[in-house]
Coordinates of C-alpha atoms and ligand atoms in Angstrom, one line a residue:
X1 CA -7.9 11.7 -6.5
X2 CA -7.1 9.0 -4.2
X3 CA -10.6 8.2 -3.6
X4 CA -9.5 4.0 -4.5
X5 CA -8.4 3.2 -0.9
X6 CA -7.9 -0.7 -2.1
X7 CA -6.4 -1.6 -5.1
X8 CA -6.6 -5.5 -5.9
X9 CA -3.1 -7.3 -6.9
X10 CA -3.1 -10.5 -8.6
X11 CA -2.1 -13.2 -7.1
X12 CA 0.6 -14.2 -8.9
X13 CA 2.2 -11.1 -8.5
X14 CA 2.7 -11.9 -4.6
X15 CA 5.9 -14.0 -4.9
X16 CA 7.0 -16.0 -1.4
X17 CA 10.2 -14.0 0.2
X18 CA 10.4 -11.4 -2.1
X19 CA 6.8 -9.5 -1.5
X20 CA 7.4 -6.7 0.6
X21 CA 5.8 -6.8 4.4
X22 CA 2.1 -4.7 4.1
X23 CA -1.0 -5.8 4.7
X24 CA -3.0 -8.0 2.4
X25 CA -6.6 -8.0 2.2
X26 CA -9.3 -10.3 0.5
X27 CA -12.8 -9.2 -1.1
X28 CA -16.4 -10.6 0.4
X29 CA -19.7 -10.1 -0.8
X30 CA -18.1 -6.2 -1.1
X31 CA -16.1 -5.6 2.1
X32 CA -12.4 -6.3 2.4
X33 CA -11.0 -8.7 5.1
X34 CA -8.0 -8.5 6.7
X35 CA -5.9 -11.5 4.8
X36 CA -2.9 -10.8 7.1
X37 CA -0.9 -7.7 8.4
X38 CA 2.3 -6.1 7.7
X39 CA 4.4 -7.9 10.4
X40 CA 3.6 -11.6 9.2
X41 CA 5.3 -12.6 5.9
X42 CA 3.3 -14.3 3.1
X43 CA 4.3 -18.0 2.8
X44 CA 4.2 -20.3 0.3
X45 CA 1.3 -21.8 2.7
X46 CA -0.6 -18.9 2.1
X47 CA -0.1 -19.1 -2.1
X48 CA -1.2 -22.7 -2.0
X49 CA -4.4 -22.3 0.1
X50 CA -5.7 -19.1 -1.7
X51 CA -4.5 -20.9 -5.2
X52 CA -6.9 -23.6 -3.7
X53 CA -10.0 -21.7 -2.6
X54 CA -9.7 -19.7 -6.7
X55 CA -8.5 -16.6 -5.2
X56 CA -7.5 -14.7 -7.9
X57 CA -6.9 -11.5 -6.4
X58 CA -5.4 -9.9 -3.1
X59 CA -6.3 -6.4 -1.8
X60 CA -3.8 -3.7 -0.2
X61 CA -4.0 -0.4 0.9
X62 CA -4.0 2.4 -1.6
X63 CA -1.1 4.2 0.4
X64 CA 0.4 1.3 0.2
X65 CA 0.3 0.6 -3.6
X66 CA 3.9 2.9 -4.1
X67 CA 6.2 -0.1 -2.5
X68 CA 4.0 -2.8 -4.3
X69 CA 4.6 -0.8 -7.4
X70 CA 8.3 -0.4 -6.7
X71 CA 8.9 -4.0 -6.0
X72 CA 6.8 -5.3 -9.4
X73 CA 9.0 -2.7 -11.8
X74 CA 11.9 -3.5 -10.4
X75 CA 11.6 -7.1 -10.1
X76 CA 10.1 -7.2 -13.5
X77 CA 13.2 -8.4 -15.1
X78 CA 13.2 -11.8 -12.7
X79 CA 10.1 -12.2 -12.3
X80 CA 9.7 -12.5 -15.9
X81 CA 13.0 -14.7 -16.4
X82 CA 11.7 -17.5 -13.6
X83 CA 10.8 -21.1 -15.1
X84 CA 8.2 -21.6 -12.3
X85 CA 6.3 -18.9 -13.0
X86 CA 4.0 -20.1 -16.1
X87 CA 3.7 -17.7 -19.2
X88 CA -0.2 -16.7 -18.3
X89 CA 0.9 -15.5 -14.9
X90 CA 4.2 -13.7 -16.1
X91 CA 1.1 -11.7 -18.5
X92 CA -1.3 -11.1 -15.1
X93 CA 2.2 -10.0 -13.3
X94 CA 3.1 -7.7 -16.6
X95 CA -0.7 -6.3 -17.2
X96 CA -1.1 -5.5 -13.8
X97 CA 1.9 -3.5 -13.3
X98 CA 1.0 -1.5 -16.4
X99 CA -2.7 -0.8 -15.0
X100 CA -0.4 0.0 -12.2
X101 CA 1.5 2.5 -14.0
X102 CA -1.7 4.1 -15.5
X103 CA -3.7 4.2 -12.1
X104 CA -0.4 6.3 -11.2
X105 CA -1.2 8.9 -14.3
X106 CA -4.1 9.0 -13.4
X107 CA -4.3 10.3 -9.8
X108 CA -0.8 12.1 -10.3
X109 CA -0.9 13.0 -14.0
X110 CA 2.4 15.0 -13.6
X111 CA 3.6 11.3 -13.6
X112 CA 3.1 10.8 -17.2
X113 CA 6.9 13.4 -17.4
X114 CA 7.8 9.8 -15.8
X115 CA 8.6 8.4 -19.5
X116 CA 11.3 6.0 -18.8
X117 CA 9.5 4.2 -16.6
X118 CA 6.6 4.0 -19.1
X119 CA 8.9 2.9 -21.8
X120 CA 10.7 0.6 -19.8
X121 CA 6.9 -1.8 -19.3
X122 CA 6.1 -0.9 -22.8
X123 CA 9.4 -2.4 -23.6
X124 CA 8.4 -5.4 -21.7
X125 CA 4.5 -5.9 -22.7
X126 CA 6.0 -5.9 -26.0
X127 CA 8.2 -8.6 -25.8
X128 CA 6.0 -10.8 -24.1
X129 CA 3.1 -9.9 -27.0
X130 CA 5.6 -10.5 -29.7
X131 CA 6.8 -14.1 -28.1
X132 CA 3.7 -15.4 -26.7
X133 CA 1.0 -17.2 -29.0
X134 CA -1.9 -16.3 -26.0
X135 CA -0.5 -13.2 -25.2
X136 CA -3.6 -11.6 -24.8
X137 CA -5.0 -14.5 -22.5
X138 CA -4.1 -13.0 -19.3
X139 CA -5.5 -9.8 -20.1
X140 CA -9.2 -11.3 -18.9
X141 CA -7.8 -11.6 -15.4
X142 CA -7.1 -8.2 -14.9
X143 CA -10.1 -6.9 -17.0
X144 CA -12.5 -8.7 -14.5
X145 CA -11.7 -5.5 -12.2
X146 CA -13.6 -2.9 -11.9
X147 CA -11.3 -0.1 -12.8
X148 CA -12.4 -0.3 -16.4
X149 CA -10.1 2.5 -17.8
X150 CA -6.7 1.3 -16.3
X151 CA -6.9 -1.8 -18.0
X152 CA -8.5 -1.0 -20.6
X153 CA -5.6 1.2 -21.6
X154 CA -3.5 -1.7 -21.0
X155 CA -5.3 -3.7 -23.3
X156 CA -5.8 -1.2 -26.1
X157 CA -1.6 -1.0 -25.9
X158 CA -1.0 -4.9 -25.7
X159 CA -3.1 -5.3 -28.4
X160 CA -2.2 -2.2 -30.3
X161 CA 1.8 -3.6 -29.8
X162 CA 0.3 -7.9 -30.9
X163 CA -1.5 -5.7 -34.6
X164 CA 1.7 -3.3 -35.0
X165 CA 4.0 -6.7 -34.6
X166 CA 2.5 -8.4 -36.4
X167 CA 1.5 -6.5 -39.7
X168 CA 4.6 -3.8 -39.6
X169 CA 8.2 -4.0 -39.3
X170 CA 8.7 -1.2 -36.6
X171 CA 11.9 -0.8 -34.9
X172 CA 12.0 -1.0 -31.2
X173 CA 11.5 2.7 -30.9
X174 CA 8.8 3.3 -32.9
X175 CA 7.0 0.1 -31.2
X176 CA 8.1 2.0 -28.1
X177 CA 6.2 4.7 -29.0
X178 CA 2.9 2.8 -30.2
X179 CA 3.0 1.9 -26.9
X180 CA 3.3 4.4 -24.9
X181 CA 0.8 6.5 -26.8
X182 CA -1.8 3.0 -26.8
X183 CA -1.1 3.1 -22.7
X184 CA -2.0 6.3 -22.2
X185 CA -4.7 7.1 -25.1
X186 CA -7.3 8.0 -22.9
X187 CA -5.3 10.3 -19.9
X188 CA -7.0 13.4 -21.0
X189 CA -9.8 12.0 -18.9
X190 CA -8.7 13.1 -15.8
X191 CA -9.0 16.5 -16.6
X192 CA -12.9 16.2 -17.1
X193 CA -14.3 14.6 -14.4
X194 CA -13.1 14.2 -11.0
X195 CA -15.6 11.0 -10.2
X196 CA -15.8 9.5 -13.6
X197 CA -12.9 7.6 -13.4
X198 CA -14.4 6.2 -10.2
X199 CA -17.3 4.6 -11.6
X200 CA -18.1 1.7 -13.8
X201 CA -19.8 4.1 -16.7
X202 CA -16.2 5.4 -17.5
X203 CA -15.4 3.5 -20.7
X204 CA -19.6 3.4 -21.6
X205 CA -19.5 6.7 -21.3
X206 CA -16.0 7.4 -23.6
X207 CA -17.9 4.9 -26.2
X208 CA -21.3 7.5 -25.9
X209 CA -18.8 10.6 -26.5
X210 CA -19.9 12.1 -23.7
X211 CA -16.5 13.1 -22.8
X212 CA -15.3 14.0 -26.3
X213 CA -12.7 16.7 -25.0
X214 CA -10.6 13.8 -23.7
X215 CA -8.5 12.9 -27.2
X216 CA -7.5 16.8 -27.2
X217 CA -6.7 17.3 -23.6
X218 CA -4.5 14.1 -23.4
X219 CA -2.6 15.5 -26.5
X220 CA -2.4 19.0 -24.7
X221 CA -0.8 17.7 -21.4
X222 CA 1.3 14.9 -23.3
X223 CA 2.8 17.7 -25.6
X224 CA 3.0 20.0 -23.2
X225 CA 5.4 17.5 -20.9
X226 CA 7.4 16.9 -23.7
X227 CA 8.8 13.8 -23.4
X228 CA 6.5 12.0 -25.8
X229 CA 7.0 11.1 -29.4
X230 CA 5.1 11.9 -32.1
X231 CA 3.3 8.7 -33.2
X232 CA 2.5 8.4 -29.7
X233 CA 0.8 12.3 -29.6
X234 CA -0.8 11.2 -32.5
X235 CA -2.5 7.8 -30.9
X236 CA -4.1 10.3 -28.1
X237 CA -4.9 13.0 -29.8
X238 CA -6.7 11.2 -32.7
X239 CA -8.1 7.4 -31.5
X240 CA -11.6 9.2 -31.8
X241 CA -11.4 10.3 -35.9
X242 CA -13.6 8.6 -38.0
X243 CA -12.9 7.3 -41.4
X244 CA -15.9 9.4 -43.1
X245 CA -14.3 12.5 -41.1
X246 CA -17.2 12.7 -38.8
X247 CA -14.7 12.0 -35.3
X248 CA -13.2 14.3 -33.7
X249 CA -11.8 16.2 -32.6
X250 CA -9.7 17.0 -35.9
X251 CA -12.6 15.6 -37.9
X252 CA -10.2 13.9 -40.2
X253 CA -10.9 11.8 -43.4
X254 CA -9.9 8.6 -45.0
X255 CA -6.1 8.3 -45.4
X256 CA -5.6 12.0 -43.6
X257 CA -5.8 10.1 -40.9
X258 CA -2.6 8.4 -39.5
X259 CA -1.9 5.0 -39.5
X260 CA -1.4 4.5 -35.9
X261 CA -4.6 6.5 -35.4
X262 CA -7.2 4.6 -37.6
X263 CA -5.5 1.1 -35.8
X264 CA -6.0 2.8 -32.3
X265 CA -9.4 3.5 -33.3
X266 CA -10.0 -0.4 -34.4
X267 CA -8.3 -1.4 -31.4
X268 CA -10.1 0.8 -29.2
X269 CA -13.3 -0.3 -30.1
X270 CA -12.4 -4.0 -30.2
X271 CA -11.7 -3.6 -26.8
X272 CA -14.6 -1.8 -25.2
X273 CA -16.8 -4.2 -27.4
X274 CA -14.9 -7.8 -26.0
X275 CA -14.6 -6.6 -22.4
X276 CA -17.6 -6.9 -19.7
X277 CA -19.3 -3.1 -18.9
X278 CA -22.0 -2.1 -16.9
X279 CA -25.1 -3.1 -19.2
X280 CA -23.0 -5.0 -21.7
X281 CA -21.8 -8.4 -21.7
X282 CA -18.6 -9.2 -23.3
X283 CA -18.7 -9.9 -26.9
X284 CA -17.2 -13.1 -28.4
X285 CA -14.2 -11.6 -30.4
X286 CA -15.9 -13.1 -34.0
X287 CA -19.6 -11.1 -32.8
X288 CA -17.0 -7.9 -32.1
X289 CA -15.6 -8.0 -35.4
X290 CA -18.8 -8.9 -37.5
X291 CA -20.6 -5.8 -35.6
X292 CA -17.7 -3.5 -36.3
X293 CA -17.4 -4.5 -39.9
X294 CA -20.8 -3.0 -40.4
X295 CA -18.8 0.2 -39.9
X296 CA -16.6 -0.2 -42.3
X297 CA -16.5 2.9 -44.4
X298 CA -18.1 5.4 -41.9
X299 CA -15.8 4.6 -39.1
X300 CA -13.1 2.6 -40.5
X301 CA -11.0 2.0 -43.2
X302 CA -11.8 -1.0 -45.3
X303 CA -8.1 -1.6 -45.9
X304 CA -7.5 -1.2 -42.3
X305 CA -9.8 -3.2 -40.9
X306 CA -9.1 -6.2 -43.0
X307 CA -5.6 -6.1 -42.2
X308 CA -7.1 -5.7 -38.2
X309 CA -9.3 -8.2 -38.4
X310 CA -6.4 -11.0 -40.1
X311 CA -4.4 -10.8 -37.3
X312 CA -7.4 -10.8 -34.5
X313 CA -9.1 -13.6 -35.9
X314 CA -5.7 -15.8 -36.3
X315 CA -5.2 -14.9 -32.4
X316 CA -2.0 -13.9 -33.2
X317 CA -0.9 -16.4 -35.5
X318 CA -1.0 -14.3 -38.6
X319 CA 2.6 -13.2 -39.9
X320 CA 4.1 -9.7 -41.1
X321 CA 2.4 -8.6 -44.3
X322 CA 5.4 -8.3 -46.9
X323 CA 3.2 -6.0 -48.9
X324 CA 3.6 -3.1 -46.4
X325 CA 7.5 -2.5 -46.5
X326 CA 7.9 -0.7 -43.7
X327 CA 9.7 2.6 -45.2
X328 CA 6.5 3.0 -47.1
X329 CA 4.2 3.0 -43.9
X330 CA 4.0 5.9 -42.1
X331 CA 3.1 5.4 -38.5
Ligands
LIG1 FE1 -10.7 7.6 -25.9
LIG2 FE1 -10.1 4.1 -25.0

């Protein structure tokens, strides 16, 4: 399904010197524009002048995405490090390679056996969600694509990662595996629809359960490539369960559902609700949370989404809740 001939790049992902030669494009009114082509190199001239004109996003070729990939993951690590790089961008840089990474899945989803390099950005989103105050911030830059269900699986996980942070004391592996699971929650689409990842309605119609097989099928391939862990099988197969049992597609109830499941669900839906759709405006987060409490008791956990809400609504200022000692919490 390589049907996306352009995928857009942030710009502060296109560093001076290091960016590799390919062609860069820019977005008008719908068509793309040659920016420049493979043979010139991109200056720090050209940074400044798009920085000044509010360009936010470049544009390359789809077949050339795989060296653009290459050169973010492995230039993660410095890119990350630099002092003149400021922390919102190092988030655009991070959240995009991750949408990156997903957009991969999805048109190769034999990729998903690729699990190091999945755990080696979720090791990274989670450092920067643990360490940055506005960690979700830079998450609107990427969400203003139109690719809905790449980054919104990148936000379900960095958010998944800021609620597991800070209301659990998970060790790294565990949080690993949040992560992984949170990243690739909704995979299973790609087995149900070759053009629905390829239009706008995608996460409208996940929210409408139109596609309900997804949860199940994601848990079939994941478990079937084995390289997954088990709190991270249970985020896909169950982020649709509902607290009265009426999800699916277990139809689990109250507490039978895991942990990590009901706060996929919470995040899940806070996401969807906060992000701009076809036909739906973004939410403030407070209008989010005051609609979602409403379903408190048919879709949600009381318990849980109290605990969900504290740390939302503090922006990720709340601290770790002593009262859940973490060898009592099953994930
Ligand atoms: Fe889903
Ligand atoms: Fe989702």
């Amino acid at each position: 399904m390589k049907s996306r001939f352009y995928r857009p790049l942030s710009l502060a992902c296109i560093s001076p010197t290091y960016f590799p030669d390919i062609a860069l494009f820019v977005r008008n009114s719908g068509n793309y524009i040659l920016y420049k082509n493979h043979d010139r190199k991109f200056t720090e001239a050209d940074q400044h002048r798009l920085a000044r004109t509010n360009t936010q996003f470049l544009y390359v070729r789809s077949g050339d995405m795989d060296v653009v990939t290459e050169y973010l993951e492995q230039n993660l690590d410095t890119l990350l490090a630099r002092d003149d790089i400021d922390s919102g961008a190092k988030g655009t840089i991070l959240y995009q390679t991750a949408a990156n990474y997903v957009t991969d899945v999805f048109d190769e989803p034999g990729k998903t056996a690729d699990i190091i390099r999945c755990r080696n950005l979720i090791r990274h989103l989670m450092k920067y969600v643990a360490g940055h105050e506005d960690a979700l911030k830079a998450l609107q830059a990427i969400t203003s694509q139109n690719y809905y269900i790449f980054t919104h699986s990148v936000q379900v996980a960095a958010l998944m990662m800021l609620v597991h942070d800070r209301l659990f004391n998970l060790n790294q592996d565990e949080m690993t595996d949040v992560g992984v699971g949170s990243l690739l929650h909704d995979v299973g689409l790609v087995f149900l629809s070759g053009n629905l990842l390829d239009t706008p309605e995608a996460l409208t119609a996940i929210e409408y359960h139109k596609v309900k097989q997804h949860a199940q099928k994601g848990y079939e391939h994941l478990s079937a490539a084995g390289t997954l862990g088990e709190v991270s099988l249970t985020i896909v197969r169950h982020h649709h369960e509902k607290y009265d049992g009426s999800g699916y597609p277990a139809g689990l109830k109250g507490d039978d559902i895991p942990r990590s499941a009901q706060l996929a669900a919470l995040c899940d839906t806070y996401c969807a609700m906060t992000t701009n759709r076809p036909k739906h405006t973004a939410l403030p987060g407070k209008e989010a949370l005051r609609i979602m409490e409403d379903e408190v008791g048919s879709s949600f956990s009381p318990e849980m989404f109290e605990r969900f809400a504290a740390v939302v609504e503090r922006k990720g200022k709340a601290r770790k809740l002593s009262l859940i000692p973490s060898h009592t919490a099953a994930p």
